[in-house]
Amino acid sequence: MAVMFLINFFINNYKGYIMKNIFTYLLIVFVLSATFVFAQEAAFNTGKLGVYVGEYGRIRMFTPDTGGVKQIERISVLVGMNKESVFDYQNDADVEVATSLNTSPTKSDFEINGTFNNAYSSAPPNILEKLTVMGWNDGGYAILKFIITSNEVEPFNAICGLDIVPILDGEYGLDTVTYDATNNIIRSHRGATNVGYKLLSEPLVSLKSIEWFSGYEVDTNYWNWLNAGSIEPQYVSTTADGPVIITSHAPKQVAKRGTITFYYAVAIGANQVEMLANMNEAQSKYKLITDVEENNSVVKNFSLHQNYPNPFNPSTIIKYELPEEGFVQLKIFNLLGQEVATLIDEQQKAGTYNYHFSTGNLNLSAGIYFYTLNAGYFSETKKMILLK
């Protein structure tokens, strides 16, 4: 039983779409291996939907749970800077903060979090993707929250979207992608099964589907598809490879340390009616989530939070809050009081900030360090511990 469980888990979670023709080989390697190490991944089951998030931010979905039938091979984020610089899962993503299941979520019954950088390629755009996937008991839907933070020195117009690879009822190909203009929902369907995707936080401006082909994940391709500039009413897959769906919303200028936040809902149904009902529930949850966030968005006091994780290696998040616009400095000091890094030295607007501090280029030894926030009349220092 244990062996069968592991084999089923492997089939459902490690069969990448780029490996379609070598899957048998991989399975043999897996079975012959004495041990199999699971990486930093997380999953939850709502009772109607299984959600899995991989080490580098790949989202997969199953019915009725992660041991069941795969419906989505991959959902991953795209952030375009120019035709030669698009952040994507396949070529750029690496781990900043490991994927993990939040055991005490406050906005949903289930929650997975992870933060990903561009360290795999070190190619622009230099961004951080903070991903949150939320689910609810007995819900056939999930809400995806993306926070994109720019680490580029200069502001740029970021065009954000998703790269979606469906695998309806566990099979690729010959499915249809239809845009439901009445409900603003993208539908993947073949036979009765329906999977819906909806951009919740703003209007969808571009929808482009292509037939999957090996090596499609090229920046120039992504840039062209993100900038298709129209919503394709319908796409019919004609091969066993199946479609790839590329979505995007209007470009937004993002400054250094600036953020872009957007939400998608994904709903699955045994038919279109059930999918639409699940999507309606997801939209109701989204309204509750964003109402809570908006109510909490007004910052009344200066505040510097304890970094998380702490101790850390090699990166951690430093959160601080500014009730008013002003000049801000965030600096790191060693035990001797010597400054080892200046993280922030600029004018910032009122709001909540999350600085992703990485020691990768600083050559710091393990030990105790201090971080100090100076903003207007406010100054506070906290201790953090670097492990090696």
PDB file of C-alpha atoms in Angstrom, residues 61-71 169-170:
ATOM      1  CA  MET A  61      -5.253  21.084  -8.976  1.00  0.00           C
ATOM      2  CA  PHE A  62      -7.060  17.757  -8.694  1.00  0.00           C
ATOM      3  CA  THR A  63     -10.556  16.392  -8.095  1.00  0.00           C
ATOM      4  CA  PRO A  64     -11.722  15.427  -5.566  1.00  0.00           C
ATOM      5  CA  ASP A  65      -8.315  15.569  -3.815  1.00  0.00           C
ATOM      6  CA  THR A  66      -4.591  15.342  -4.539  1.00  0.00           C
ATOM      7  CA  GLY A  67      -4.888  11.568  -4.824  1.00  0.00           C
ATOM      8  CA  GLY A  68      -7.550  11.941  -7.498  1.00  0.00           C
ATOM      9  CA  VAL A  69      -7.717  13.149 -11.085  1.00  0.00           C
ATOM     10  CA  LYS A  70      -5.486  16.001 -12.175  1.00  0.00           C
ATOM     11  CA  GLN A  71      -7.348  18.888 -13.846  1.00  0.00           C
ATOM     12  CA  ASP A 169      -9.776  14.627 -16.439  1.00  0.00           C
ATOM     13  CA  GLY A 170      -6.110  13.646 -16.436  1.00  0.00           C
TER      14      GLY A 170
END
